[in-house]
Coordinates of N, CA and C and ligand atoms in Angstrom, one line a residue:
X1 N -11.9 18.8 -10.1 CA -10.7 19.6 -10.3 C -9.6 18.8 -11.1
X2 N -9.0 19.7 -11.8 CA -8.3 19.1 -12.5 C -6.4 19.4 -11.9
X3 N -5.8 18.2 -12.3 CA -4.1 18.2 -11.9 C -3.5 18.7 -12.8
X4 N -2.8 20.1 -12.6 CA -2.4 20.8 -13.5 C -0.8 19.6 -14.2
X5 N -0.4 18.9 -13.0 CA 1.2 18.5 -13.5 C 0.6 16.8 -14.7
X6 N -0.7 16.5 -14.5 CA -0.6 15.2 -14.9 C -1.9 15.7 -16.1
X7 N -2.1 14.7 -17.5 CA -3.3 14.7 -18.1 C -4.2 15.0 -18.1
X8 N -4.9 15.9 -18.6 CA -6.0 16.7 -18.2 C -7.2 15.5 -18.1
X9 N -6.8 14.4 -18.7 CA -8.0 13.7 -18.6 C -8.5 13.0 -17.5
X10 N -7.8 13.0 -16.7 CA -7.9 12.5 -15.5 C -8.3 13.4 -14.7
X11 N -9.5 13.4 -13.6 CA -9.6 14.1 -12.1 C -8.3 14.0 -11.5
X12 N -8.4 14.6 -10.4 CA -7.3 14.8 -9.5 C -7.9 13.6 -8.1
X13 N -7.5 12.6 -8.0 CA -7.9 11.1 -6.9 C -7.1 11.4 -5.5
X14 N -7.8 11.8 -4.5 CA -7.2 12.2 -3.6 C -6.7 11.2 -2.3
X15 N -5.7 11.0 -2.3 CA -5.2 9.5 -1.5 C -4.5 9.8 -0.2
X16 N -5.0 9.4 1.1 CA -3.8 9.5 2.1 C -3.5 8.0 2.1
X17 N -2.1 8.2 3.2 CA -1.3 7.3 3.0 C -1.2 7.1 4.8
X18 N -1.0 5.7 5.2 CA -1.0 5.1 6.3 C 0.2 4.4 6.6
X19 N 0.8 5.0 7.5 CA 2.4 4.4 7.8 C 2.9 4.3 9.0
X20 N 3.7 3.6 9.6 CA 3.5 3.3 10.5 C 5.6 3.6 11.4
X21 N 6.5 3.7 10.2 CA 7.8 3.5 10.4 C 8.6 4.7 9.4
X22 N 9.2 4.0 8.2 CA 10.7 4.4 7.8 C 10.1 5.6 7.0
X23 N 9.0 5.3 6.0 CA 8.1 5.6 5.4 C 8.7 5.9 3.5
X24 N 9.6 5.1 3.5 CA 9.8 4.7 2.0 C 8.6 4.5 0.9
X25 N 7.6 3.8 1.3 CA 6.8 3.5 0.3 C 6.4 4.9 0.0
X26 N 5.9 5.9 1.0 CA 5.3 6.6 1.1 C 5.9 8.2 -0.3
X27 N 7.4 7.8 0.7 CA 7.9 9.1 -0.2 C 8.5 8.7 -1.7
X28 N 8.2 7.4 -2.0 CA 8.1 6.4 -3.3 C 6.8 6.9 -3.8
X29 N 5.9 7.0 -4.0 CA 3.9 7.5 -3.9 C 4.6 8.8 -4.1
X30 N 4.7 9.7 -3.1 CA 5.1 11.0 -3.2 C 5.8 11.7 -4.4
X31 N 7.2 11.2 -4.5 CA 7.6 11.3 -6.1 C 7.4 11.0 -6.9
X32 N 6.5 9.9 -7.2 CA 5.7 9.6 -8.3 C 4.8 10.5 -8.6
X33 N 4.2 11.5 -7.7 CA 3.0 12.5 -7.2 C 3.7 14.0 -8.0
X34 N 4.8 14.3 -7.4 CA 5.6 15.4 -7.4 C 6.2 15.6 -8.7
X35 N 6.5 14.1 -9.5 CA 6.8 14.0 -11.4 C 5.9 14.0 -12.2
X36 N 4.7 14.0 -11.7 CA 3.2 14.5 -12.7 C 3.4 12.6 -13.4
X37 N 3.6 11.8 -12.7 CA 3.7 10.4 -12.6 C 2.1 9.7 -12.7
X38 N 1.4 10.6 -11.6 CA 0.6 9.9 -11.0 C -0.6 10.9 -10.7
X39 N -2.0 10.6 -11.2 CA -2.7 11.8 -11.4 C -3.4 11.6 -9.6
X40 N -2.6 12.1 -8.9 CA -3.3 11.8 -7.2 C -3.1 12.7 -6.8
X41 N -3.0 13.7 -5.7 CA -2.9 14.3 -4.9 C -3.0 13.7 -3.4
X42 N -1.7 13.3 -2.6 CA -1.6 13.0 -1.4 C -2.6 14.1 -0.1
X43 N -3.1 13.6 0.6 CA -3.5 14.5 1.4 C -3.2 15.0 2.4
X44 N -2.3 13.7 3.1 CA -2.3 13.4 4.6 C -1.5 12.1 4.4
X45 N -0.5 12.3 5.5 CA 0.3 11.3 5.6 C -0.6 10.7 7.6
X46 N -1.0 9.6 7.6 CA -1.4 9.0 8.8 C -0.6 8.5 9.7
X47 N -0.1 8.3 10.9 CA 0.4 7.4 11.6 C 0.1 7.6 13.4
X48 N 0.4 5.8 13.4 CA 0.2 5.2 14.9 C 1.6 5.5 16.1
X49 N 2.5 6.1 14.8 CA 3.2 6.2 15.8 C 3.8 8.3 15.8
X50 N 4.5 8.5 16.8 CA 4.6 9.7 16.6 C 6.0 10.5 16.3
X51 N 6.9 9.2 16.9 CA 8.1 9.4 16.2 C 8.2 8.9 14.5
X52 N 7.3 8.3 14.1 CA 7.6 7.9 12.5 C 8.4 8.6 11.6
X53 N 9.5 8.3 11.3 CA 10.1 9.4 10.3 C 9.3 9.5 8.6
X54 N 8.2 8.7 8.4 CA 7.4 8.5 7.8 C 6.5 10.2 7.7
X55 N 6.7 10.8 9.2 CA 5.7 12.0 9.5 C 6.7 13.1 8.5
X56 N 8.2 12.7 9.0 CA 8.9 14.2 8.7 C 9.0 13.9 7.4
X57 N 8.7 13.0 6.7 CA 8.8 13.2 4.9 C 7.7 13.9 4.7
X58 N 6.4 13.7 5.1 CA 5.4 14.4 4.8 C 5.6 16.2 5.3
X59 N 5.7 16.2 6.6 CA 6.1 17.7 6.9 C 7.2 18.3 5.6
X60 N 8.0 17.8 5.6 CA 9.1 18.8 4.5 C 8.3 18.8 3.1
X61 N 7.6 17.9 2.5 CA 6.8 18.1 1.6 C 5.4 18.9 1.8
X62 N 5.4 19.5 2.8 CA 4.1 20.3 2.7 C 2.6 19.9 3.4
X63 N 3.0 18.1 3.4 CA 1.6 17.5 3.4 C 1.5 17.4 4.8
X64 N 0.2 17.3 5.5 CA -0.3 17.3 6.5 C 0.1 16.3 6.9
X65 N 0.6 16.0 8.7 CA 1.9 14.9 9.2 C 0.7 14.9 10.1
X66 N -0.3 13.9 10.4 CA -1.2 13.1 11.7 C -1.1 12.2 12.7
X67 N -0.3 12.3 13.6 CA 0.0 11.2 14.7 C -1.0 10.5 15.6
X68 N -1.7 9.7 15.9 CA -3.0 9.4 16.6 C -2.4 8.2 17.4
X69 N -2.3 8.4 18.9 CA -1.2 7.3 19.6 C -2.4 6.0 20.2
X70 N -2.2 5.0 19.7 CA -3.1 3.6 20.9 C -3.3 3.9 21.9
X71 N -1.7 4.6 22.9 CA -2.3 4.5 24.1 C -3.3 5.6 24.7
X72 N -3.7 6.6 24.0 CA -4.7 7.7 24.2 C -6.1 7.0 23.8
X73 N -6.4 5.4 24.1 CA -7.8 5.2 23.5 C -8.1 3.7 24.5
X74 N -9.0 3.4 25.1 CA -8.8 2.2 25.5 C -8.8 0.9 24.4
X75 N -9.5 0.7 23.4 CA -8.9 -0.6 22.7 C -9.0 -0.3 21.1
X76 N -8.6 -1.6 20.3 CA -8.4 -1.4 19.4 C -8.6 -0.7 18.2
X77 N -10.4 -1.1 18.8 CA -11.2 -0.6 18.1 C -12.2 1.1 18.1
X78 N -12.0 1.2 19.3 CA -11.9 2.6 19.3 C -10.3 3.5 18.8
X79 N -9.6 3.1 19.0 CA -8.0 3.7 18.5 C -8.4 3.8 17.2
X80 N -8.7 3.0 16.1 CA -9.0 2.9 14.9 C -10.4 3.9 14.3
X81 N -11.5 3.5 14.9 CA -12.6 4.8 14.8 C -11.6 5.6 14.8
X82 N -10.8 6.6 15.7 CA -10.4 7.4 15.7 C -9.3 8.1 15.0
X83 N -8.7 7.0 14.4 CA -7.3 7.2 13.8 C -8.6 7.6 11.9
X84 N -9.5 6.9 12.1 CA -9.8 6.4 10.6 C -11.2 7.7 10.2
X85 N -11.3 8.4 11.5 CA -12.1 9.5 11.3 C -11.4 10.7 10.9
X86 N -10.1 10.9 11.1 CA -9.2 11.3 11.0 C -9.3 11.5 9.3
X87 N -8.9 10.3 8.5 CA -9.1 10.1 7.8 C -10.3 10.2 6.7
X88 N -11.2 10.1 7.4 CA -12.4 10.0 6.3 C -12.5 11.7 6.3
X89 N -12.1 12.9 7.5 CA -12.0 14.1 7.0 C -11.9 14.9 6.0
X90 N -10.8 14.0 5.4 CA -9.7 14.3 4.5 C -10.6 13.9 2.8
X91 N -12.2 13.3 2.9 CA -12.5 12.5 2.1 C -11.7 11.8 1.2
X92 N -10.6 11.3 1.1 CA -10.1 10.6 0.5 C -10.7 9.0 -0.6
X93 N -10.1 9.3 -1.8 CA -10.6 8.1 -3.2 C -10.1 7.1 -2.0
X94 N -9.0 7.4 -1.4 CA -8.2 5.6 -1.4 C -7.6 5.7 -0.3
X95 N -7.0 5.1 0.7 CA -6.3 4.8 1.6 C -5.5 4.2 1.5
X96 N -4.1 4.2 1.2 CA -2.9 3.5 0.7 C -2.3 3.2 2.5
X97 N -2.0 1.6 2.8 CA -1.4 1.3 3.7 C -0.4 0.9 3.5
X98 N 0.9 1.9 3.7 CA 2.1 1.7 3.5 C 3.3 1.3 4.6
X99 N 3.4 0.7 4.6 CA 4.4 0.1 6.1 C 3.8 0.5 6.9
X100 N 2.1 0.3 7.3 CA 1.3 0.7 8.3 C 1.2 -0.5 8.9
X101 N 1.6 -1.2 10.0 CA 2.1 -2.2 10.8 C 1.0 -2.6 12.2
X102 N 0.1 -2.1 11.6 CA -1.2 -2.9 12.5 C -2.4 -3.1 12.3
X103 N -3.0 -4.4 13.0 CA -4.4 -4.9 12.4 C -5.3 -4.0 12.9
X104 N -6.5 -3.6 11.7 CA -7.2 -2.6 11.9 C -8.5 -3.8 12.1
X105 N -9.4 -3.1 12.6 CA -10.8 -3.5 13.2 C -11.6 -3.3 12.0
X106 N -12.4 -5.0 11.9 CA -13.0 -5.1 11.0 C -14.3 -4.4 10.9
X107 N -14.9 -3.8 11.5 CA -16.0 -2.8 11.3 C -15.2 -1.9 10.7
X108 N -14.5 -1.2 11.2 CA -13.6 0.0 10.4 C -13.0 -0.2 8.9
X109 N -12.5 -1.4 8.6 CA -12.1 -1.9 7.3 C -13.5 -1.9 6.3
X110 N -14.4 -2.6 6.9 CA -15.2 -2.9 6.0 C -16.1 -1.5 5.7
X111 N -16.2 -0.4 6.4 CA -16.9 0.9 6.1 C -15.7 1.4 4.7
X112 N -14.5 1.0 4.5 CA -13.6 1.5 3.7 C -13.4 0.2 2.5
X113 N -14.7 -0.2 2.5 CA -14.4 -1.7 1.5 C -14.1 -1.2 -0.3
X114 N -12.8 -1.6 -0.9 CA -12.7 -1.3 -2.0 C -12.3 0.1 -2.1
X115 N -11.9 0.7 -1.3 CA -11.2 2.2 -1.0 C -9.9 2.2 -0.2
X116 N -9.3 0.9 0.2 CA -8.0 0.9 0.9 C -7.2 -0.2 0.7
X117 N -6.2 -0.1 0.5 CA -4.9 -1.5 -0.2 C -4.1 -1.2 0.9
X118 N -3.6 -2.5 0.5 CA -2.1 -2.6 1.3 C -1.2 -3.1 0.5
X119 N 0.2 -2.5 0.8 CA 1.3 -3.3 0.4 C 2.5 -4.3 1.2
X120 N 2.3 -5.6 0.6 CA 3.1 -6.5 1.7 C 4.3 -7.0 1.0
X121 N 5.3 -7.7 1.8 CA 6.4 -7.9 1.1 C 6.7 -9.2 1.3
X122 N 5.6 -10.4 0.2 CA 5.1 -11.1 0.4 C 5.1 -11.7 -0.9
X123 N 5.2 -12.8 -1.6 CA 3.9 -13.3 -2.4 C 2.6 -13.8 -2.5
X124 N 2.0 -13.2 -1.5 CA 0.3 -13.8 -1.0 C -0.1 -15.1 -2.1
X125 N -0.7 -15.8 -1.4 CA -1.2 -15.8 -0.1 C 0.0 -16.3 0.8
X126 N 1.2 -16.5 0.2 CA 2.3 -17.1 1.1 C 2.7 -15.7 1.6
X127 N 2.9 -16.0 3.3 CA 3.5 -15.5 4.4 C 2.8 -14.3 4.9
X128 N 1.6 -14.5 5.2 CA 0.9 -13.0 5.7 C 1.7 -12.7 6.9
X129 N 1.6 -11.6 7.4 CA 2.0 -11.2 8.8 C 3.9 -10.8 8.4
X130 N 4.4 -11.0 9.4 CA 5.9 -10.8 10.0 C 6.7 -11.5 9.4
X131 N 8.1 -10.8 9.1 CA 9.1 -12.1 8.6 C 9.3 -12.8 7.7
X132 N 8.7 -11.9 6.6 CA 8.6 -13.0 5.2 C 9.5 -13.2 4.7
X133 N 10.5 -12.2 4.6 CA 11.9 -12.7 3.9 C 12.5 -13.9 4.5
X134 N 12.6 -14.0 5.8 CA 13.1 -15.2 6.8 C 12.3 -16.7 6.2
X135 N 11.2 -16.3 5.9 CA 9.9 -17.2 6.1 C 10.2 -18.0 4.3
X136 N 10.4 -17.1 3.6 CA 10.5 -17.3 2.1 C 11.6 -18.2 2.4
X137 N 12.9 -17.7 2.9 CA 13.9 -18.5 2.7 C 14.2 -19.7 3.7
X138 N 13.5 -19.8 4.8 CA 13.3 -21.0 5.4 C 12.5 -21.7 4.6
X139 N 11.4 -21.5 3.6 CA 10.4 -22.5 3.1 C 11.6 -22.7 2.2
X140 N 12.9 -22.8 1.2 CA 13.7 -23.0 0.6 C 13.1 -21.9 -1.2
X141 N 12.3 -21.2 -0.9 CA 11.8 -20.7 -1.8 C 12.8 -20.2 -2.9
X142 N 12.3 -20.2 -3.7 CA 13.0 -19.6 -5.3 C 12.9 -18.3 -5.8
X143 N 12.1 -18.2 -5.8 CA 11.3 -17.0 -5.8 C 10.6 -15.7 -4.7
X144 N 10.8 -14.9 -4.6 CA 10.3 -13.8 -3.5 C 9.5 -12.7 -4.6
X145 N 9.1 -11.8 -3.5 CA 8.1 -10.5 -3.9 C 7.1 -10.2 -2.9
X146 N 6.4 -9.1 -3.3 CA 5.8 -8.0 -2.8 C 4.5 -8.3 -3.9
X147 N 3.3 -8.0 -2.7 CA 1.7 -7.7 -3.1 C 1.3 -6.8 -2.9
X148 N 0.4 -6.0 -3.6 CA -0.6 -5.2 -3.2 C -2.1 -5.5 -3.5
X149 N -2.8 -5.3 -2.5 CA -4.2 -6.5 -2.3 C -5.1 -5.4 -1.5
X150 N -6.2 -5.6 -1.8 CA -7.7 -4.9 -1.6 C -7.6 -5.1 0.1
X151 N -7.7 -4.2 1.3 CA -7.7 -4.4 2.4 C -8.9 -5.4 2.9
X152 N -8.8 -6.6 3.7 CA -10.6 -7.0 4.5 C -10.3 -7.2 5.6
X153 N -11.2 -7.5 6.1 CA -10.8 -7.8 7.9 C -9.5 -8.8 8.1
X154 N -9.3 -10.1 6.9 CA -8.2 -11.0 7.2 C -6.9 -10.0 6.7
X155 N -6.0 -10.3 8.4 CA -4.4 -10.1 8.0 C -4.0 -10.4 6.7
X156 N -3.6 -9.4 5.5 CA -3.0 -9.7 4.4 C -3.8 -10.4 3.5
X157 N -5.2 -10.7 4.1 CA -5.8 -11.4 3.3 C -7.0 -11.1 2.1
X158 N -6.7 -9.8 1.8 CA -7.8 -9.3 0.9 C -7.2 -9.9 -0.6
X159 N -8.3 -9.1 -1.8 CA -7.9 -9.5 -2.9 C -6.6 -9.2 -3.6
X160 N -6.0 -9.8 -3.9 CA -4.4 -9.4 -4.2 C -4.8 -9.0 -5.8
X161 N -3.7 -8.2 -6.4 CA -4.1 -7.2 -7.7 C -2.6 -7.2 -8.7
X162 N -1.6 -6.5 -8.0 CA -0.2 -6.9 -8.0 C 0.3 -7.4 -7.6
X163 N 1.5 -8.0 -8.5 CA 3.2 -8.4 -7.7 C 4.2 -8.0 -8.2
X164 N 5.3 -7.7 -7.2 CA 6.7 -7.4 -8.1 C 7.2 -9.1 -7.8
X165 N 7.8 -9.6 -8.6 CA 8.8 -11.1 -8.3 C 10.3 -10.8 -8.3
X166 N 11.0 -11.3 -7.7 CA 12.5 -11.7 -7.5 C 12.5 -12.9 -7.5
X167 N 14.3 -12.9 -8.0 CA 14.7 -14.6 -7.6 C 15.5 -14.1 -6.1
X168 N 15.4 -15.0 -5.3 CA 16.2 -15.5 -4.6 C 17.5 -16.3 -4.8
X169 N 18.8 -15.8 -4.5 CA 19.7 -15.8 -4.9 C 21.1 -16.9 -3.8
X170 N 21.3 -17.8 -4.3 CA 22.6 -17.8 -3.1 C 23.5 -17.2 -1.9
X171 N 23.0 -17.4 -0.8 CA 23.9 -16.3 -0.6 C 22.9 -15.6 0.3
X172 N 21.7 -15.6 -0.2 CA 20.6 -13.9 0.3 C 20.4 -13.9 1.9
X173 N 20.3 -13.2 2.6 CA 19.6 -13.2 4.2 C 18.3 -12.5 4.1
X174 N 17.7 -12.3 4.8 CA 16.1 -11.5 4.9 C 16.9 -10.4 4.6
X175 N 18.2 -9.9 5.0 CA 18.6 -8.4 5.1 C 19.0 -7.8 3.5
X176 N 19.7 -9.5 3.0 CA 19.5 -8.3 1.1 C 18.5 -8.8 0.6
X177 N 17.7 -9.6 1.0 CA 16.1 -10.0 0.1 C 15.2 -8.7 0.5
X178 N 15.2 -8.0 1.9 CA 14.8 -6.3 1.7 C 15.0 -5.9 1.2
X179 N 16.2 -5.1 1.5 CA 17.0 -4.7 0.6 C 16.5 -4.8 -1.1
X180 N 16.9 -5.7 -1.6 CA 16.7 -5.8 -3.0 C 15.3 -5.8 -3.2
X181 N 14.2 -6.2 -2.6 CA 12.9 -5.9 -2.6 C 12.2 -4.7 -2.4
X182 N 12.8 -3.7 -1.9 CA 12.4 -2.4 -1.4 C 12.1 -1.0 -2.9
X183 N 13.0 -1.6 -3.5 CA 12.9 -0.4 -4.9 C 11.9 -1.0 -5.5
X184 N 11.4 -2.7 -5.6 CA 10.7 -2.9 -6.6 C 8.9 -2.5 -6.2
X185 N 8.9 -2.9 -4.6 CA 7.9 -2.6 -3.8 C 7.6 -0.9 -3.7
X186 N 8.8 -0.3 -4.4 CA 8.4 1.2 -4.5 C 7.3 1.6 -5.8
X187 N 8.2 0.7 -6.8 CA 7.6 0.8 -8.3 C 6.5 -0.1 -8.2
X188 N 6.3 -0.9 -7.7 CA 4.6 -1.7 -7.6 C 3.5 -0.7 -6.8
X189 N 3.9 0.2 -5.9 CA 2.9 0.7 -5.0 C 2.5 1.9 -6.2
X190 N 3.9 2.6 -6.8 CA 3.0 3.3 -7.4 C 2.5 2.9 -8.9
X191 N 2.6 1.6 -9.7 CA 1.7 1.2 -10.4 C 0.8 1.5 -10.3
X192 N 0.4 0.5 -9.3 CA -0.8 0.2 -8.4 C -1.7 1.2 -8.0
X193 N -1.3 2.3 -7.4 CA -2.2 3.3 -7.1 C -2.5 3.9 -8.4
X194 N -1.3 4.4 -9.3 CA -1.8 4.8 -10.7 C -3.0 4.0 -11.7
X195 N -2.8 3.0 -11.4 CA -4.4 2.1 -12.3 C -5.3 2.5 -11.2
X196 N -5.6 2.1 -9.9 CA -6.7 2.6 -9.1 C -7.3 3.9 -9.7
X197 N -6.0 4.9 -9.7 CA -6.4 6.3 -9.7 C -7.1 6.3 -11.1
X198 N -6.3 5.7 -12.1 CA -7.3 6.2 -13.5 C -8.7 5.1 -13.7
X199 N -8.8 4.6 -12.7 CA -10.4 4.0 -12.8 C -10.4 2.3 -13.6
X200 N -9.0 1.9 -13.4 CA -8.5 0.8 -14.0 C -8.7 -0.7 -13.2
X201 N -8.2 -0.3 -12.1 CA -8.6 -1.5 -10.8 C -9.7 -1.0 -10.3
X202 N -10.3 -1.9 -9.8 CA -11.4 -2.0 -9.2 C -11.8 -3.2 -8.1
X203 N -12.2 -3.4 -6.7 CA -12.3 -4.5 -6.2 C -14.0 -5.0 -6.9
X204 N -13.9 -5.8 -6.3 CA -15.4 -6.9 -7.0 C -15.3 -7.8 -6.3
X205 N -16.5 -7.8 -5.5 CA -16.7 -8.6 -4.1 C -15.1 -9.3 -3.8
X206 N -15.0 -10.7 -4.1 CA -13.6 -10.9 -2.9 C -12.9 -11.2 -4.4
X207 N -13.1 -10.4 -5.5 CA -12.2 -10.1 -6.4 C -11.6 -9.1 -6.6
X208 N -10.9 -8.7 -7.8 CA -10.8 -7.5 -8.6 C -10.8 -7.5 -10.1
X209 N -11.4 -6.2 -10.6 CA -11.4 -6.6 -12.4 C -10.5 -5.5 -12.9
X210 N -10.2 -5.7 -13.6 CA -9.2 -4.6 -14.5 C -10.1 -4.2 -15.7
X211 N -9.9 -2.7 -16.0 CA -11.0 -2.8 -16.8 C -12.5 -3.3 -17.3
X212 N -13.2 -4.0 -16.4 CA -14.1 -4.2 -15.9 C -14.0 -5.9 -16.4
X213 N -13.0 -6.4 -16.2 CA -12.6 -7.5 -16.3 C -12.3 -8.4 -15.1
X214 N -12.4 -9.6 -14.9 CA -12.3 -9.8 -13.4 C -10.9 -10.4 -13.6
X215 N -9.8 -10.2 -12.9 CA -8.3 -10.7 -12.7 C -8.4 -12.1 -12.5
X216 N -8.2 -13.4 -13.0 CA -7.8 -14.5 -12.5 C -6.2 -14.4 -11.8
X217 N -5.3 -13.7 -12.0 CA -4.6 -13.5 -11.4 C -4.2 -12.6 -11.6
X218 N -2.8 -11.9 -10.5 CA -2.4 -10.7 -10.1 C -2.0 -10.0 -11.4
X219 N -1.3 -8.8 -11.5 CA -0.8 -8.3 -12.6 C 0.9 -8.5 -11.9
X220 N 1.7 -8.2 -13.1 CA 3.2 -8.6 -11.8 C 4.0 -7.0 -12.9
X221 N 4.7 -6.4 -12.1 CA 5.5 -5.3 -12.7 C 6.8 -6.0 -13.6
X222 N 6.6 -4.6 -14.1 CA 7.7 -5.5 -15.3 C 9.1 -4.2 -15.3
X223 N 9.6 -4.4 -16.1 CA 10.8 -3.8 -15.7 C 10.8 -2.6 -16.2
X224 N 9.9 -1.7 -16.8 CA 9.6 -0.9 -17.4 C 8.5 0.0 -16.5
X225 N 8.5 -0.8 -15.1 CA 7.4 -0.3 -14.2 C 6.0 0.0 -14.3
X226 N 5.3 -0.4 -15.5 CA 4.0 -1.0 -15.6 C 3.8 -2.3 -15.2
X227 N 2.3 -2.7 -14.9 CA 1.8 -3.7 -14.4 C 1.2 -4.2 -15.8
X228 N 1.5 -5.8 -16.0 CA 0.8 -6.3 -16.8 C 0.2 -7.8 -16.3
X229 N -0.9 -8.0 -17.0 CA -1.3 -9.3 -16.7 C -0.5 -10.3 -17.5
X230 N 0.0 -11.2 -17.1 CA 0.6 -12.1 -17.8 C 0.0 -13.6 -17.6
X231 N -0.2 -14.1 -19.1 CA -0.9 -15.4 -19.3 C -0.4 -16.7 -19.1
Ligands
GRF1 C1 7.8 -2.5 3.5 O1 8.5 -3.6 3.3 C2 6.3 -2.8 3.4 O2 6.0 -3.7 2.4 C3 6.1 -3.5 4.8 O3 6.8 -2.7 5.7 C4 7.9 -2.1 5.0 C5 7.7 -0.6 5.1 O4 8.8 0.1 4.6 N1 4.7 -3.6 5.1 P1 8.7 1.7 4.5 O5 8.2 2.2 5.8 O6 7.7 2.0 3.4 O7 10.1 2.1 4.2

């Protein structure tokens, strides 16, 4: 089927999204979706939690709002089968994990190998997990950013694809290194899902190729909000 709002040349790539809180990234993806931006069709907005305000962006837009709570499952790993059956319903191209804030079970990751990203606010491989802005600016860093990287069983540790970069500025706390990182982390996710969607990224065992090319390194967004490789 084809997307009436975007290029006929493109299928219509059907992506839910996995969130876990504010859900900015999400409704970032979403209006990229809604401006014929992005040839995807959202499906389903996912979450662990049930108050997410991540849910009511999706409800006012139409899209299916899924709440699936931990404590309705005895462990991890079943909570996940279940949250991720949920999901495979939906057959979805892609699983976009967007401020989705928990480690998933690696049997469940790896049935989704090269079908789910994450976005971290990070510049992988520095600072996987919690705290990066803190973490960036205690290591005395210069530089800050945001990845998005092929999901694997390791925390944060799949193949990274993009980055947005910032400088780190005099002055900054983790609270305006967010802050200032949040719009760019908007325009990298949906890059990023836009090359997926048109058949442009691709994972390749514990790589990724672009155009059937293998990435030596990430592509980084530019100010024009395309992703380029840079040499
Ligand atoms: C973002 O910084 C994302 O990179 C991180 O959690 C935050 C989620 O923000 N994993 P939002 O829910 O998309 O507003």
């Amino acid at each position: 089927m084809l997307n009436a709002c975007t290029s006929p040349d493109f299928a219509v790539f059907d992506v839910v999204v996995l969130a876990s809180g504010r859900g900015s990234n999400f409704a970032a993806l979403l209006g990229a979706q809604q401006r014929g931006e992005l040839p995807i069709r959202i499906h389903a907005l996912l979450s662990d939690k049930f108050a997410a305000p991540a849910l009511d962006i999706a409800r006012a837009a139409g899209i299916a709002a899924i709440a699936v709570t931990p404590r309705d499952f005895p462990d991890r790993a079943a909570f996940d089968r279940a949250l991720f059956a949920q999901a495979a319903l939906l057959q979805p191209d892609l699983i976009v994990l967007a401020g989705y804030m928990r480690m998933i079970d690696a049997a469940v990751v790896q049935a989704w190998a090269g079908k789910i990203i994450n976005i971290h606010p990070s510049l992988l491989p520095k600072y996987p997990g919690l705290r990066t802005h803190q973490r960036a600016l205690d290591a005395g860093d210069a530089v800050h950013g945001a990845s998005v990287h092929f999901v694997t069983a390791q925390l944060d540790g799949g193949p990274v694809f993009a980055q947005a970069r910032m400088p780190i500025l005099a002055g900054d706390t983790a609270d305006t290194l967010a802050a200032r990182l949040l719009p760019l982390e908007h325009r990298l996710l949906a890059a990023s899902v836009g090359l997926i969607a048109r058949g442009r990224i691709a994972r390749d065992g514990d790589g990724v190729t672009l155009d059937g090319v293998r990435l030596d390194a990430p592509l980084q967004l530019q100010d024009d909000a395309t992703l380029r490789a840079v040499g």
